[in-house]
Every structure is written in structure tokens, then in C-alpha cells.
Amino acid sequence: MNTKPSQDAAKLIIETFRQRTSGSGEWNTRAAESMPGGDTRAASFYTPYPAYMTRGEGCFLYDYDENQYIDFLNNYTSLIHGHAHPPTVSAIQEQAARGTVLGSAAEVTVEHAEMLCSRVPSFDSVRYCNSGTEATLLAMRAARAFTGKDIIIKMDGGYHGSHDYVQVNIQPDSSEEGRPRPRLSSRGVPEAALEGMLVAPFNDLDAIRDFLQARSDEIAAIILEPALGAGGGIEPEKGYLQGVRRLADEFDVLLIFDEIMTFRQDVGGFQAAIGVTPDLTSVAKFIGGGLPLAAFGGRKEIMAPFAPTHPMTIPHNGTFNGNNITMAAGLATMKEFGAEQVERINELGQRLRNGLNSAFQTAGVGIRAVGSGSIIRILWSREKLTNARDAVAAQEKALDLPKLLHLEMMNRGIFSAPRCQYAISTPMADKEIDVAVDVMSRSLEVVKPYVQEQTPHLALD
Ligand SMILES: Cc1ncc(COP(=O)(O)O)c(C=O)c1O
């Protein structure tokens, strides 16, 4: 029976991947016996199976079958200097030799905190935890404690980690019309989580104003990523974040920026770049130099109750909070990430966006490279999209195209997030960007039959 060219293209891509990574395939079969799905993190899963990466050097990764990749995933933006950055490795080795976690206060934690507070406009003071999830949980708790109110407004498609209160509308419902209805994003989360949350579309000031006009006496805070990451790569419209700040002030609620992904966009985060200062901020990813670390912080009076001696203290614990080895790694990494490095990787980011957009144009595929600074995302639409629901609807209509492009890029040595998100690291130069653009052009030729037959709305010719 004759197959369609689109089926042949998809089959070829998947078969090539399986052949190149057969060792990973064997590990995957073994892994499924001890871990459901064969691994332990949903965001790093893709079909037919994820490649097993065995080592990294600078901006390169090597898999079990010794294939080399340029690493544009960077562990979801957290490896700002790529892999095995020599000053960070030395700091880790030195600290390991003196003890990884000494279970008491440490100078290195103070130095790290001073660096964060000197950089991030909203940080009068900070506290540390071990994941971004914890940082947003604690920022929300701080806001609720400070205001004495419970409800928090989040964005449709906003991602803030995996604690219960933010398992609400992570994935927008593309079939819905009008304002988003709050929905749980995971089974196992109590319905009660919905009572504490309201959901607004990103880039829609009216929706936030309506909530505040109706219920500001119950609303503690608005939490948002300055640019939506997992929610489709949506940038804020001009004036939007300034407008949210004004609304928060007008109705006396707190503004929380989740800068876990966007912190890398400027020395002081996205907030410094656009001149909007929230009351609280969460940061994570590269601040731990490749080890797990996150922080939350903000205005002094909001953070003060985290002092154990405060009369109305908010207990804040964590066995590994501020552990010595992570702080040492983070400090070594941050010391080498200043204005010059930010500017350089942001320029490389723009070079990649421009290169990808011309590759799409030349190949006649109606998708767009968007994002800002050193983070590049693909919108599966030729239109300008301003909210997560439209971005998700476009991705759904692109069917298997994102998956096939991701795999074909891997077949040609480019590693990225399965959703085709690319993050620049400081060891990269023009050469790596140009290789990625060239690989995209060649991958587009391979997927073109799929676009023409399965997603003709994305075919430009
Ligand atoms: C914006 C944002 N918030 C929160 C998180 C959760 O951080 P973690 O995975 O460290 O828990 C992430 C992770 O990607 C994120 O991008």
C-alpha cells in the first residue's frame, strides 16, 4: 500500500532517531521497569524516548551513543555558562572538599544574597529554597500573610511550578470562548485549590481590573511571568506590565513577578529591563550554577516575618536551604554573568531569531521565532498572538510538526526543549547560532511534505 509523503517523512525522522540513539533506546526499555514512563521529569520527556545524555562540555552535549549536540536546552535556561564551566567546577570542588552542607549559616550565602539584592530592583531581602516551585509557593504565602487576604490572580497559561495552588489553567482550554474559567491542571489536586485562585488572560488589563473591582478586599496578589514561557512564548504588549503595576497599586494588592525563566534577560531581570518593580519576585535556574537553587524576595516589610525572631514569624524550613556547595556554585556562576555577558547572549538570541525567521520564510513555512533576549520560542502561527490560549490553539493545529522538527533537529545535532524553545549560553558564538539556523533550514526541507499535507494552513506557497 502506498503511503503519503507526509507519513514517509515522519517515519524517516523517527527511524533515523532510533538508529542514531539505539543505546538510549535500550536504556529507555530498562528504565521503564523502575520508573513510570522511564524517567522522572515530564518536561524532558518526548517520544519515541529521550536521548540519554552522558556528558557536557561548554555548549556541547554527548549522548550514550556518542552523538554530539549543541545544547540549546541548557536545562530549560538554567545553564547560563553551559556545562562544566571551569570557575564553577573549581568552586564546587573546593567546597566539596570542605563539606557540601554544614547545616549552619555561611558567608557564601550572605555573598550570594548581597549579589541578588544589589541586582534585582525589587529585592530588599531574599530567602533561599531548592526549586522554583518552592519559591513561588513561598512568595504567594508571603503575599497572603502580608495582606491578610487569600485570593491570588494568575494568568491563563502561566506556569509557576508544581505546587497545588498553581496547578490551575497551566494549559489553556483552546476550545473555550470568552474569559478563561478556572480549571485544575492535574488530577490529585484538591478542588479547594481553585477557591484561592482567579485566572486572567495574559495581556488583558480589563480582566484584572474586573476582578479587582469586584473582589479586591479578598485578593492578596497578582502573580505572573513577565513573558509567558511554558504558556506558548507570549511577550507582554507595550504598557501591559506597567498597567498591571498601576492596577495593583490602585486596588492595594501585591504584584509578584515570577522571574524564574526571565531573570537571565538583564542583570536585574526583566523588571530592570522594563522599569517595573514588583513587590515580590521569584528567581531560580542559573542562580545555582547548575545545582538546584531558588530564591524569593521583595520589600523589607513583606519579607520581615521570615525572621524566626519576628513576633508573627512565618516558619521557613528546608534541609538543604542555602547549602554551602550550591551557594558556592551559584556565586561562581553569577560573578561571571554581568552586563557584558547579558548583552552578548541577548545579541546571539536576536541573531538566532532573525536566522530562524528567514529560514521559515525561505522554506515557505508559516511559523515564527519569537521571544526576547537569550530565549527563543516558536509560535506555530504566522499571526501575531498575544495570549496563551491562542498560542496553544495554534500549537494544537500544528499537530506533530513541533515534535518532528524537534527530532529532526536532534538527528542533525541540535538539542532543544521538545516544544522547540532555544536558550543561549555564554560559550556560544555566532558559529553555533549559524549552525542551528542551517540545521533548521535542512530540517524544514525534511518536514515540508508534512506541512503541505497535514498542516496546509502553515504552508506559505
Ligand atoms: C516561570 C517558572 N516558574 C516556576 C518554575 C518551576 O521551577 P522548578 O522547576 O525549579 O520547580 C519554572 C520552571 O521551569 C518556570 O519556568
PDB file of N, CA and C in Angstrom, residues 114 120-121 168 248 261 339 388 409:
ATOM      1  N   GLU A 114      23.691  39.129  48.895  1.00  0.00           N
ATOM      2  CA  GLU A 114      24.061  40.529  48.611  1.00  0.00           C
ATOM      3  C   GLU A 114      24.093  40.770  47.111  1.00  0.00           C
ATOM      4  N   VAL A 120      18.673  42.915  41.634  1.00  0.00           N
ATOM      5  CA  VAL A 120      17.235  42.872  41.303  1.00  0.00           C
ATOM      6  C   VAL A 120      16.517  44.032  42.000  1.00  0.00           C
ATOM      7  N   PRO A 121      15.901  44.939  41.225  1.00  0.00           N
ATOM      8  CA  PRO A 121      15.313  46.127  41.843  1.00  0.00           C
ATOM      9  C   PRO A 121      14.344  45.823  42.989  1.00  0.00           C
ATOM     10  N   VAL A 168      -3.443  25.301  38.152  1.00  0.00           N
ATOM     11  CA  VAL A 168      -4.712  25.871  37.683  1.00  0.00           C
ATOM     12  C   VAL A 168      -4.429  26.540  36.336  1.00  0.00           C
ATOM     13  N   ALA A 248      -2.382  47.104  40.533  1.00  0.00           N
ATOM     14  CA  ALA A 248      -2.052  46.560  41.864  1.00  0.00           C
ATOM     15  C   ALA A 248      -2.008  47.694  42.888  1.00  0.00           C
ATOM     16  N   MET A 261      12.346  32.125  34.800  1.00  0.00           N
ATOM     17  CA  MET A 261      12.944  31.963  33.477  1.00  0.00           C
ATOM     18  C   MET A 261      13.483  33.279  32.918  1.00  0.00           C
ATOM     19  N   ALA A 339      26.756  42.583  32.925  1.00  0.00           N
ATOM     20  CA  ALA A 339      26.127  43.311  31.812  1.00  0.00           C
ATOM     21  C   ALA A 339      26.700  42.905  30.450  1.00  0.00           C
ATOM     22  N   ALA A 388      -2.019  33.043  25.805  1.00  0.00           N
ATOM     23  CA  ALA A 388      -1.635  31.630  25.804  1.00  0.00           C
ATOM     24  C   ALA A 388      -2.671  30.748  25.106  1.00  0.00           C
ATOM     25  N   MET A 409      15.865  18.060  14.214  1.00  0.00           N
ATOM     26  CA  MET A 409      16.986  18.918  14.640  1.00  0.00           C
ATOM     27  C   MET A 409      17.961  18.088  15.482  1.00  0.00           C
TER      28      MET A 409
END
